[in-house]
Coordinates of C-alpha atoms and ligand atoms in Angstrom, one line a residue:
M1 CA 44.0 138.1 116.2
L2 CA 44.0 140.0 119.9
R3 CA 40.7 140.5 120.9
P4 CA 38.4 143.7 121.4
Q5 CA 39.9 146.2 123.9
H6 CA 39.2 149.8 125.3
T7 CA 42.8 151.1 126.3
A8 CA 44.3 155.0 125.5
H9 CA 44.6 153.6 121.5
R10 CA 42.4 151.1 120.8
T11 CA 38.1 151.1 121.3
F12 CA 35.6 148.9 119.8
I13 CA 31.5 149.3 119.8
S14 CA 29.3 146.3 119.9
A15 CA 26.6 145.8 116.9
A16 CA 22.9 146.1 118.6
P17 CA 21.4 142.9 119.8
R18 CA 18.6 142.8 117.5
W19 CA 18.9 141.6 113.6
T20 CA 16.7 141.5 110.4
F21 CA 17.1 138.0 109.4
R22 CA 16.0 135.7 106.6
P23 CA 16.3 131.9 106.0
D24 CA 17.7 131.5 102.3
P25 CA 16.9 127.5 102.0
D26 CA 17.2 127.6 97.9
D27 CA 20.3 129.7 98.2
V28 CA 18.7 132.4 96.4
G29 CA 20.6 135.3 98.2
V30 CA 23.5 135.6 96.4
G31 CA 22.1 135.6 92.8
Q32 CA 19.1 138.4 93.7
G33 CA 21.4 140.8 95.4
W34 CA 20.5 140.4 99.0
A35 CA 23.9 141.4 100.0
N36 CA 22.9 145.3 99.0
G37 CA 20.2 144.9 102.0
F38 CA 16.6 142.9 102.0
T39 CA 13.7 142.8 103.9
S40 CA 11.7 140.7 106.5
D41 CA 9.4 140.2 108.5
L42 CA 11.9 138.3 110.7
T43 CA 13.9 139.3 113.5
V44 CA 16.8 137.7 115.7
A45 CA 18.9 138.3 118.5
V46 CA 22.5 137.9 118.2
P47 CA 24.6 136.2 119.7
G48 CA 22.5 133.0 119.4
S49 CA 21.5 130.3 117.4
W50 CA 18.3 131.2 114.8
N51 CA 16.8 127.5 115.7
E52 CA 15.2 127.9 118.8
Q53 CA 14.5 131.4 118.9
L54 CA 12.7 130.7 115.4
A55 CA 11.2 127.7 116.1
E56 CA 7.5 129.1 116.0
A57 CA 8.7 130.6 112.2
G58 CA 9.7 126.8 111.0
L59 CA 13.8 127.4 111.8
M60 CA 13.6 124.9 113.8
H61 CA 15.5 122.4 111.9
H62 CA 16.8 124.8 108.8
V63 CA 20.8 123.7 107.9
G64 CA 20.8 126.8 105.4
P65 CA 22.0 129.3 104.0
S66 CA 20.8 132.5 106.3
W67 CA 21.3 136.6 106.1
Y68 CA 21.7 138.8 108.5
R69 CA 21.3 142.6 108.1
Q70 CA 22.3 145.5 110.4
V71 CA 22.9 148.7 110.2
I72 CA 25.7 150.4 112.3
F73 CA 26.7 153.0 113.3
V74 CA 30.0 154.5 112.6
P75 CA 31.7 156.6 116.3
P76 CA 33.0 159.9 115.1
T77 CA 35.7 159.0 117.7
F78 CA 37.4 155.9 115.0
G79 CA 38.4 158.7 112.9
S80 CA 42.5 159.6 113.0
A81 CA 40.9 163.3 114.3
A82 CA 40.4 161.6 117.7
F83 CA 43.5 159.7 118.4
G84 CA 46.0 163.2 117.6
G85 CA 45.6 162.7 113.8
S86 CA 47.8 159.4 114.1
A87 CA 46.4 156.9 110.9
R88 CA 43.5 154.4 112.2
R89 CA 41.9 150.9 110.7
V90 CA 38.3 150.1 111.3
L91 CA 38.0 146.0 111.8
L92 CA 34.8 144.4 111.5
R93 CA 35.5 141.2 114.1
I94 CA 32.5 138.2 114.5
G95 CA 33.0 136.1 117.7
A96 CA 32.2 133.1 116.0
A97 CA 29.6 132.4 113.1
S98 CA 28.5 129.1 112.2
H99 CA 29.8 127.8 109.8
H100 CA 30.9 129.8 107.2
T101 CA 30.5 133.8 106.9
T102 CA 30.3 136.4 104.6
A103 CA 30.0 140.1 104.4
W104 CA 29.4 142.8 102.8
I105 CA 29.5 146.4 103.5
N106 CA 26.6 148.6 101.5
G107 CA 26.7 146.4 99.3
E108 CA 30.6 145.7 98.6
R109 CA 31.9 142.2 100.0
V110 CA 34.8 143.0 102.8
G111 CA 35.6 139.1 103.3
T112 CA 35.1 135.7 103.7
H113 CA 35.4 132.8 106.0
Q114 CA 35.2 129.1 107.0
G115 CA 34.9 127.4 110.8
G116 CA 32.7 128.4 113.2
F117 CA 34.4 128.6 116.7
L118 CA 36.9 130.9 115.9
P119 CA 36.9 134.7 116.1
F120 CA 37.6 136.2 112.4
A121 CA 38.3 140.1 111.1
F122 CA 38.2 141.8 108.3
D123 CA 39.7 145.4 107.8
V124 CA 36.9 147.3 106.4
T125 CA 38.6 150.8 106.8
D126 CA 37.6 151.3 103.0
H127 CA 33.9 150.5 103.4
V128 CA 33.2 152.5 106.6
T129 CA 33.3 155.9 107.4
P130 CA 33.3 157.7 110.7
G131 CA 30.6 159.5 111.4
T132 CA 27.8 158.1 109.3
S133 CA 26.2 154.8 109.1
A134 CA 26.9 151.4 107.2
C135 CA 24.6 148.1 106.3
V136 CA 26.5 145.0 107.7
V137 CA 25.0 142.0 105.6
L138 CA 26.2 138.6 106.6
R139 CA 25.6 135.4 105.1
V140 CA 25.8 132.2 107.3
D141 CA 25.4 128.8 106.0
P142 CA 26.0 126.0 108.4
R143 CA 26.4 123.0 106.2
L144 CA 28.9 120.8 106.6
D145 CA 30.4 118.4 104.5
A146 CA 33.1 115.2 104.4
E147 CA 35.8 117.7 103.5
T148 CA 35.0 120.1 106.7
I149 CA 35.8 120.2 110.2
P150 CA 33.9 119.0 111.6
Q151 CA 32.8 116.8 108.7
G152 CA 28.5 117.3 108.1
I153 CA 26.6 115.0 106.0
R154 CA 25.2 117.2 103.1
A155 CA 21.5 116.5 102.0
E156 CA 21.8 114.5 98.6
E157 CA 23.8 111.7 100.9
Y158 CA 21.1 112.0 103.3
A159 CA 18.8 111.9 100.7
E160 CA 20.2 108.8 99.8
S161 CA 20.4 106.9 103.0
V162 CA 16.9 107.6 103.4
E163 CA 16.2 105.6 100.3
R164 CA 18.3 103.1 101.2
G165 CA 17.0 102.6 105.2
A166 CA 19.9 103.1 106.5
G167 CA 22.3 105.5 108.4
S168 CA 19.5 108.3 108.5
E169 CA 18.1 107.9 111.8
H170 CA 19.1 111.7 112.8
F171 CA 17.6 114.8 111.9
P172 CA 18.9 117.3 111.4
P173 CA 21.7 114.7 110.4
T174 CA 25.0 114.9 111.9
R175 CA 27.7 113.0 112.7
Y176 CA 27.8 113.8 115.7
D177 CA 25.7 113.7 119.0
F178 CA 24.4 117.7 119.8
F179 CA 22.5 119.7 117.9
P180 CA 23.5 121.4 114.0
Y181 CA 23.0 125.0 115.4
G182 CA 23.2 127.7 112.7
G183 CA 24.0 131.2 113.4
I184 CA 26.4 134.2 114.9
H185 CA 26.8 132.7 118.4
R186 CA 29.1 135.3 119.3
P187 CA 29.6 139.1 119.7
V188 CA 29.7 140.9 116.5
T189 CA 32.1 144.3 117.1
L190 CA 33.4 147.2 115.2
L191 CA 36.7 148.3 116.1
S192 CA 39.1 151.4 115.8
V193 CA 42.6 150.5 116.6
P194 CA 46.0 151.8 115.4
S195 CA 47.4 151.4 112.1
L196 CA 50.9 151.0 113.6
R197 CA 49.7 148.4 115.9
A198 CA 50.5 145.0 118.0
T199 CA 48.6 142.2 116.0
H200 CA 48.8 138.9 117.7
A201 CA 50.9 138.2 121.3
D202 CA 52.9 134.7 122.4
V203 CA 53.8 134.3 126.1
R204 CA 55.3 131.2 127.0
T205 CA 57.0 130.9 130.1
R206 CA 59.0 128.6 131.7
L207 CA 60.1 127.5 134.6
H208 CA 63.9 128.2 136.0
G209 CA 66.0 127.5 138.8
P210 CA 64.7 126.7 142.1
S211 CA 62.3 129.9 142.3
G212 CA 62.3 131.3 139.0
A213 CA 61.0 131.9 135.8
V214 CA 61.4 133.1 132.3
V215 CA 58.4 134.8 130.2
E216 CA 59.1 134.5 126.9
I217 CA 57.1 137.3 125.3
T218 CA 56.5 137.0 120.5
V219 CA 54.8 140.2 119.8
E220 CA 53.9 140.3 115.6
V221 CA 53.8 143.8 114.4
T222 CA 52.7 146.0 111.4
E223 CA 54.8 147.6 109.0
G224 CA 56.1 151.0 110.3
V225 CA 56.3 149.4 114.1
T226 CA 59.9 149.7 115.4
A227 CA 59.7 148.4 118.9
V228 CA 57.9 146.6 121.5
K229 CA 57.8 147.1 124.9
A230 CA 56.6 144.8 127.3
L231 CA 55.6 145.7 131.6
L232 CA 54.8 142.4 133.4
S233 CA 53.8 143.4 137.0
G234 CA 52.5 141.1 139.6
E235 CA 50.3 142.4 142.8
D236 CA 52.7 144.1 145.2
E237 CA 55.7 143.5 143.5
D238 CA 58.3 145.1 141.3
S239 CA 57.3 145.6 137.7
H240 CA 59.6 144.3 135.3
A241 CA 60.1 146.2 132.1
T242 CA 61.5 145.1 129.0
E243 CA 62.4 146.6 124.9
A244 CA 63.0 145.2 121.7
L245 CA 63.8 146.1 118.0
A246 CA 61.0 144.9 116.1
V247 CA 62.4 142.5 113.2
D248 CA 60.5 141.5 109.8
G249 CA 57.0 142.2 111.7
R250 CA 57.6 140.7 115.2
A251 CA 59.3 141.6 118.5
Q252 CA 61.0 139.0 121.1
L253 CA 61.5 140.1 124.7
T254 CA 62.3 138.4 127.7
V255 CA 61.4 138.6 130.9
E256 CA 63.4 136.8 134.2
L257 CA 61.8 136.3 137.1
D258 CA 63.9 135.2 139.9
E259 CA 60.9 134.5 142.5
A260 CA 58.5 133.3 140.3
R261 CA 54.6 133.5 141.6
L262 CA 53.3 130.2 140.0
W263 CA 49.7 129.3 138.6
S264 CA 47.5 126.5 139.6
P265 CA 44.4 125.6 140.9
E266 CA 44.5 126.3 144.1
S267 CA 45.9 129.8 144.1
P268 CA 45.5 130.8 140.0
F269 CA 47.5 133.9 140.3
L270 CA 47.8 136.0 137.2
Y271 CA 50.6 139.0 136.4
S272 CA 49.6 141.8 134.4
L273 CA 51.3 142.2 131.0
T274 CA 51.3 145.6 129.2
I275 CA 52.3 146.2 125.7
H276 CA 53.4 148.9 123.8
A277 CA 53.9 149.2 120.1
L278 CA 56.4 152.3 119.0
D279 CA 57.5 153.6 116.0
G280 CA 60.4 155.8 116.5
E281 CA 58.7 159.0 117.7
G282 CA 56.6 157.3 120.6
V283 CA 54.2 154.7 121.4
T284 CA 51.2 153.6 118.6
D285 CA 49.4 151.2 120.6
A286 CA 48.8 149.7 124.1
Y287 CA 47.1 146.2 124.5
D288 CA 47.2 144.4 128.4
L289 CA 47.2 140.7 128.7
R290 CA 47.1 138.5 131.7
V291 CA 50.0 135.4 132.1
G292 CA 49.8 132.6 134.7
I293 CA 53.0 131.1 135.0
R294 CA 53.2 127.1 135.1
E295 CA 54.3 124.0 133.8
V296 CA 52.8 120.8 132.4
T297 CA 54.9 117.4 131.8
V298 CA 54.0 113.8 131.3
E299 CA 56.6 112.3 133.5
R300 CA 55.8 108.0 132.6
D301 CA 52.2 107.8 133.8
R302 CA 52.1 110.6 135.9
L303 CA 50.3 114.2 134.7
L304 CA 52.5 117.0 137.0
L305 CA 51.5 120.7 136.5
N306 CA 54.0 122.6 138.4
G307 CA 56.0 118.9 139.0
Q308 CA 53.3 117.8 141.2
P309 CA 50.8 114.9 140.3
I310 CA 47.4 116.0 139.0
F311 CA 44.2 114.2 139.2
L312 CA 41.9 115.6 136.7
Q313 CA 38.5 115.7 137.8
G314 CA 35.6 117.6 135.9
F315 CA 33.4 117.2 132.8
G316 CA 33.3 116.8 128.9
K317 CA 31.1 119.7 128.3
H318 CA 28.7 122.0 125.9
E319 CA 28.1 125.1 124.7
D320 CA 24.2 124.6 125.0
V321 CA 22.0 126.4 126.7
P322 CA 17.8 126.9 125.9
V323 CA 16.5 129.2 123.5
L324 CA 19.6 130.5 122.9
G325 CA 21.8 127.7 121.9
K326 CA 25.3 127.6 121.0
A327 CA 25.5 131.7 121.9
F328 CA 28.0 132.3 124.6
A329 CA 25.8 133.8 127.1
M330 CA 27.7 135.4 130.4
P331 CA 25.1 134.4 133.0
F332 CA 26.0 131.0 131.8
A333 CA 29.3 130.9 132.1
V334 CA 29.3 132.4 135.7
K335 CA 26.8 130.3 136.7
D336 CA 28.4 126.9 135.4
M337 CA 32.1 127.8 137.2
G338 CA 30.0 128.8 140.3
L339 CA 29.0 125.0 139.6
L340 CA 31.9 123.4 138.8
R341 CA 32.9 125.1 141.9
W342 CA 30.2 123.8 144.4
I343 CA 30.3 120.1 142.8
G344 CA 34.7 120.1 143.6
A345 CA 36.2 119.9 139.9
N346 CA 39.0 120.7 139.0
S347 CA 38.6 120.5 135.4
F348 CA 36.3 120.7 132.1
R349 CA 36.8 119.7 128.5
T350 CA 36.2 121.7 125.7
A351 CA 33.9 119.3 123.9
H352 CA 33.6 119.1 121.1
Y353 CA 34.6 122.5 119.5
P354 CA 36.9 125.5 120.5
Y355 CA 34.3 127.9 123.4
A356 CA 34.3 131.4 123.1
D357 CA 37.3 132.6 124.8
A358 CA 35.6 134.2 128.0
W359 CA 35.5 130.7 129.5
L360 CA 39.2 130.7 129.1
D361 CA 39.4 133.8 131.3
L362 CA 37.0 132.4 134.1
A363 CA 39.0 129.4 133.7
D364 CA 42.1 131.3 134.3
E365 CA 40.7 133.2 137.5
H366 CA 39.4 130.7 138.9
G367 CA 42.4 127.6 138.2
I368 CA 40.1 125.4 136.7
L369 CA 42.3 122.9 134.2
V370 CA 40.8 123.2 130.1
I371 CA 41.5 120.4 128.0
D372 CA 41.0 122.2 124.7
E373 CA 39.4 120.5 121.7
V374 CA 40.6 121.7 118.0
P375 CA 36.6 120.7 116.6
A376 CA 37.4 117.6 114.5
V377 CA 34.6 115.5 116.0
S378 CA 33.9 111.7 115.0
L379 CA 36.0 111.7 111.9
N380 CA 35.1 109.5 109.7
L381 CA 38.5 109.0 107.6
H382 CA 37.3 106.6 105.3
K383 CA 35.7 110.1 103.7
A384 CA 38.6 112.8 104.9
T385 CA 41.2 114.1 101.7
A386 CA 43.7 115.9 101.2
T387 CA 41.2 118.9 102.2
T388 CA 39.7 117.8 105.2
Q389 CA 43.6 117.3 106.5
A390 CA 44.4 121.1 105.7
R391 CA 41.4 122.1 107.3
H392 CA 41.9 120.4 109.8
E393 CA 45.5 121.7 110.2
E394 CA 44.3 125.2 109.6
A395 CA 41.7 124.6 112.8
L396 CA 44.8 123.6 114.9
R397 CA 47.1 126.2 113.8
A398 CA 44.6 128.8 115.0
L399 CA 43.1 127.1 118.6
I400 CA 46.2 127.0 119.6
R401 CA 47.5 130.8 118.0
R402 CA 43.9 131.6 120.2
D403 CA 44.3 129.8 123.3
R404 CA 48.3 129.4 124.2
N405 CA 48.3 132.4 126.8
H406 CA 46.1 130.5 128.9
P407 CA 47.5 129.1 132.1
S408 CA 44.2 127.3 132.4
V409 CA 44.6 124.9 129.1
I410 CA 47.0 122.5 130.1
M411 CA 46.3 120.1 126.7
W412 CA 45.6 120.2 123.2
A413 CA 43.0 117.3 122.4
L414 CA 43.4 117.0 118.4
G415 CA 39.6 115.5 117.5
N416 CA 37.2 113.4 119.1
E417 CA 36.7 109.9 118.8
P418 CA 37.7 109.1 115.1
G419 CA 36.4 106.4 114.2
L420 CA 33.2 106.3 116.0
A421 CA 31.0 104.2 113.3
G422 CA 33.8 101.9 113.5
E423 CA 35.5 103.0 110.2
E424 CA 38.1 100.6 109.7
D425 CA 40.7 103.1 108.3
A426 CA 40.7 104.7 112.0
R427 CA 43.0 101.6 112.9
T428 CA 45.0 101.5 109.6
E429 CA 47.9 103.1 108.3
V430 CA 45.6 105.6 106.6
G431 CA 44.8 106.7 110.3
R432 CA 48.3 106.9 111.0
R433 CA 49.6 108.6 107.6
Y434 CA 45.7 111.4 108.8
W435 CA 47.4 111.7 112.5
K436 CA 51.1 111.6 112.1
P437 CA 51.6 115.3 110.6
L438 CA 48.9 117.0 112.6
F439 CA 50.8 116.0 115.6
E440 CA 54.3 116.9 114.3
T441 CA 52.4 120.2 113.7
A442 CA 50.8 120.6 116.6
R443 CA 54.2 119.9 118.9
K444 CA 56.3 122.0 116.7
L445 CA 54.0 125.1 117.5
D446 CA 53.5 124.3 121.5
P447 CA 56.0 121.6 122.4
T448 CA 54.7 122.9 126.3
R449 CA 51.8 121.6 126.5
P450 CA 50.5 117.3 126.4
L451 CA 48.8 116.2 123.3
T452 CA 45.7 113.6 123.4
V453 CA 42.2 113.0 121.1
P454 CA 39.6 111.5 123.4
S455 CA 39.0 107.6 121.3
C456 CA 36.1 105.3 120.8
A457 CA 35.7 101.7 122.3
Q458 CA 34.2 101.4 118.1
A459 CA 37.9 102.4 116.9
T460 CA 39.2 100.1 120.1
L461 CA 43.1 100.3 120.9
D462 CA 44.1 100.1 117.7
D463 CA 42.7 103.5 117.1
A464 CA 45.6 105.3 115.1
A465 CA 45.7 108.5 116.7
L466 CA 46.8 106.5 119.9
A467 CA 50.3 105.8 119.3
F468 CA 50.8 109.7 118.8
C469 CA 49.6 110.8 122.4
D470 CA 50.6 112.1 125.4
V471 CA 47.9 111.3 127.3
I472 CA 45.6 108.6 126.3
S473 CA 41.6 109.5 127.0
L474 CA 39.1 106.7 127.1
N475 CA 35.9 108.0 126.2
R476 CA 33.8 104.7 127.7
Y477 CA 30.4 103.8 127.7
Y478 CA 30.3 100.0 129.9
G479 CA 27.3 99.9 131.8
W480 CA 25.1 102.0 129.4
Y481 CA 25.4 100.9 126.1
T482 CA 26.7 98.2 126.5
E483 CA 25.8 95.4 129.7
P484 CA 23.0 97.8 130.7
G485 CA 22.5 98.1 134.3
Q486 CA 24.9 95.3 134.9
L487 CA 27.4 97.7 136.9
D488 CA 29.6 94.4 138.1
R489 CA 30.2 93.5 134.8
A490 CA 30.9 97.4 133.5
A491 CA 33.6 98.0 136.1
D492 CA 35.3 94.3 135.0
R493 CA 35.4 95.3 131.5
L494 CA 36.4 99.5 132.3
R495 CA 39.1 98.1 134.2
A496 CA 40.6 95.0 131.8
D497 CA 40.5 98.0 129.3
L498 CA 42.7 100.5 131.2
E499 CA 44.7 97.8 132.2
D500 CA 45.2 96.6 128.2
A501 CA 45.5 100.4 126.9
Y502 CA 48.2 101.6 129.9
E503 CA 50.3 98.1 129.2
R504 CA 50.3 98.8 125.3
Y505 CA 51.3 103.3 125.9
G506 CA 52.6 103.0 128.6
C507 CA 51.8 106.5 129.2
P508 CA 48.9 108.2 131.5
I509 CA 45.8 107.0 131.1
F510 CA 42.8 109.6 131.6
V511 CA 39.2 108.7 131.3
S512 CA 38.0 111.5 128.9
E513 CA 33.8 110.2 129.2
F514 CA 31.5 108.0 130.8
G515 CA 27.8 108.3 131.9
A516 CA 24.1 107.4 131.8
D517 CA 21.1 109.3 130.4
T518 CA 18.7 110.2 133.2
M519 CA 15.8 111.8 133.6
E520 CA 15.5 113.9 136.6
G521 CA 12.3 112.5 139.1
L522 CA 12.8 108.8 138.1
H523 CA 13.8 106.5 141.0
A524 CA 14.4 102.5 141.3
T525 CA 15.8 100.0 144.2
F526 CA 17.6 98.2 141.7
P527 CA 20.0 99.4 138.8
Q528 CA 17.8 100.3 136.0
L529 CA 19.0 102.6 133.6
F530 CA 17.3 106.8 133.5
T531 CA 17.7 106.6 136.7
E532 CA 19.2 108.9 139.4
E533 CA 20.5 106.1 141.2
Y534 CA 21.5 104.3 138.2
Q535 CA 23.7 107.4 136.8
A536 CA 25.4 108.3 140.6
D537 CA 25.9 104.6 141.0
L538 CA 27.6 104.2 137.8
I539 CA 29.5 107.2 137.9
E540 CA 30.8 106.0 141.3
R541 CA 31.5 102.9 140.3
Y542 CA 34.0 104.0 137.7
L543 CA 35.7 106.3 140.0
D544 CA 36.3 103.5 142.4
V545 CA 37.9 101.5 139.1
I546 CA 39.9 104.3 137.6
E547 CA 40.7 105.9 141.5
A548 CA 42.4 102.7 142.3
L549 CA 44.5 102.4 139.3
D550 CA 47.9 103.9 139.8
F551 CA 48.2 105.0 135.6
T552 CA 45.5 106.9 135.4
C553 CA 45.4 110.7 135.9
G554 CA 41.7 111.5 135.9
A555 CA 38.4 110.9 135.1
H556 CA 35.5 113.4 133.2
V557 CA 32.3 112.6 133.9
W558 CA 30.1 112.9 130.0
N559 CA 28.6 115.2 130.5
F560 CA 28.1 118.5 133.0
A561 CA 25.0 119.2 132.0
D562 CA 22.6 117.8 129.8
F563 CA 22.0 119.0 126.3
L564 CA 20.1 119.3 122.7
A565 CA 20.8 116.2 120.6
P566 CA 19.1 115.7 116.7
Q567 CA 16.0 113.7 116.9
N568 CA 16.7 110.7 116.8
F569 CA 15.2 107.3 119.4
R570 CA 18.1 107.2 121.4
R571 CA 17.3 110.6 123.1
V572 CA 15.1 112.1 124.4
V573 CA 14.8 115.2 123.2
L574 CA 18.1 115.9 124.5
N575 CA 21.3 114.0 125.8
R576 CA 20.6 113.5 128.9
K577 CA 24.2 112.7 130.8
G578 CA 24.3 115.9 132.6
V579 CA 24.5 115.5 136.1
F580 CA 22.3 119.0 136.1
N581 CA 19.9 119.6 134.0
R582 CA 19.8 121.8 131.0
T583 CA 18.8 125.0 133.2
R584 CA 21.6 123.4 135.7
D585 CA 19.3 122.0 138.3
P586 CA 21.2 118.9 140.0
K587 CA 20.7 115.1 139.4
Q588 CA 20.8 113.1 142.3
A589 CA 24.6 112.4 141.0
A590 CA 25.2 116.2 141.9
F591 CA 24.9 115.3 145.3
R592 CA 26.5 112.7 145.6
L593 CA 30.0 113.9 143.0
R594 CA 30.1 116.9 145.4
E595 CA 30.7 114.4 148.3
R596 CA 33.1 112.7 147.1
W597 CA 35.0 115.7 145.7
N598 CA 34.4 118.4 148.2
D599 CA 35.7 116.4 150.8
A600 CA 36.7 119.0 153.1
M601 CA 38.7 121.1 150.5
A602 CA 40.5 117.7 149.8
T603 CA 42.9 117.8 146.8
P604 CA 42.3 115.1 144.2
R605 CA 45.2 113.4 145.2
D606 CA 43.7 112.9 148.9
I607 CA 40.7 111.9 147.2
I608 CA 42.1 109.1 146.0
E609 CA 43.8 108.0 148.7
K610 CA 40.8 107.6 151.0
H611 CA 39.1 105.6 148.2
A612 CA 42.8 104.1 146.9
P613 CA 44.6 103.6 149.7
G614 CA 48.2 103.9 148.6
R615 CA 47.5 105.4 145.5
G616 CA 47.9 109.2 146.1
A617 CA 51.2 109.5 147.1
S618 CA 54.0 111.5 144.6
P619 CA 55.4 109.7 142.4
T620 CA 59.3 108.1 143.3
P621 CA 61.6 110.3 141.7
S622 CA 62.7 107.8 138.1
P623 CA 66.3 106.8 138.3
E624 CA 67.6 109.7 136.1
S625 CA 66.1 112.5 138.1
Ligands
BDP1 C1 30.6 109.9 123.2 C2 30.6 111.6 122.2 C3 29.7 112.1 122.7 C4 28.5 111.7 122.8 C5 28.8 110.9 124.0 C6 26.6 110.1 124.0 O1 32.1 111.3 122.3 O2 29.6 113.7 121.2 O3 27.4 112.8 123.6 O4 29.5 109.2 123.4 O5 26.9 109.1 124.1 O6 30.5 108.6 121.9 O7 26.3 110.0 125.0

């Protein structure tokens, strides 16, 4: 799906930010006809989670169906007359809503969608009239179960575990360690697009010869489009034009560059690509994209970008900010990018779900490398069914389709921590059968990026997902959940674990999570959990171990910033493993990392060389290369 854009052939409006809101805890809204409109004293901001916004109305822990209503004036400029009479369509697009959404316009149902973290759109042309108002009603239901991605805990299951006195320590109940926000989390827009248009574009780049590159563009088009033109231009460089006929709804175009300017963290150069759809009489649609040319490969124990080894230094993140909850908030995204640069990080992981695409735009521009994650967090394979697996595949396809054009995305994480509660199925043939087809699908859809699944200590190195990974990602908490206050023992266990992992799998090892909860302002002269010194020391001890091992390709501290967790005795309101607090003030660890990572603007390899002499050098070429 192409994003909202203003071009000579496309336009859009954003819905007003304040919506009428009504929670529906007893799920009576459909039966009572709320789709035709409803009244309520409550309003809520969109994008925004309802939880913190409406905490005083008793909705902090509301994880149930909720209704939104907004009257949107459809501009007369959305009509065909404004675009020279050619036929047009109107689309209602929702950037993301957690997790199941049904939409009505003027009481007529226009569509439904499953999945909380990716955009979706409904063609509402037949339900609106340009120049008049439309009443948009959305029912958003955040409830999850064993067959959704991510999996969740149904209210009845929770009630049973409360009864049994086991497994009920989280409230609201989740299978994961972040707050189960509900709401419309990314912008709602109404788009006016030509009937004869491009509907999707896939751009693949590969390096060719000593300094050239090939850019392959596949454009999906609506019926009636006969050809597609593409124009690729770089700064101060010639433009490259190409054209191809559309056959069976798609056109394949290729641009060959003799001298390609590559995208990299040091020089994140982006070409502009303009796509034109044609119908035999002229141009019917125009759409702009940006293209970064770069290549990611795995060679023995190295992760390579444009043929050079890279070492990932950065964080697992969350989309979580005060009041807005899980909503995308540009000021925080801009601030976070600034902090990533300030601290000297070169990468982050979109733990534990796809983020708003604006994050990836920023990463493309700043040269930040991204591990992009499917929202299959803490999978319980014992409870997974064929439906869970099919939805997992759907989520994987949708993520790759949305994000593959971003050069910043260097690796797909197909999930996170299967078998978190120690379920045996994660380590047996059940796990193997679950993961195999998912990896096959991902490789078929995108053979140009390595695949991984961050794995937890509870699943052990027998985690069935690991056997399919190109990079082994390990989340490890020695010195925190085990060996508390004992950093020497923690470092020894970590080293032994990483060595075992490499011996067993023989591919690059990435420590995708490690960290310690930290209350800013707590200090001690000895290793004491929760103090700022302990967090900073633990992080440095981990980095010393990881950087000194030849086969590692990076380390991501958990977490960039503190984030809200469900209520449970392990958390003082927030998961406090952030090196920044929730409002982005630095803890001591942030300054230590900054010192280590910036180091006169050295590259990550130079930093390794400093802390582990001899380790930063490029790999010796393998005999066959
Ligand atoms: C890991 C999870 C992450 C948690 C983290 C923690 O991947 O979501 O927040 O541990 O416990 O198991 O802080």
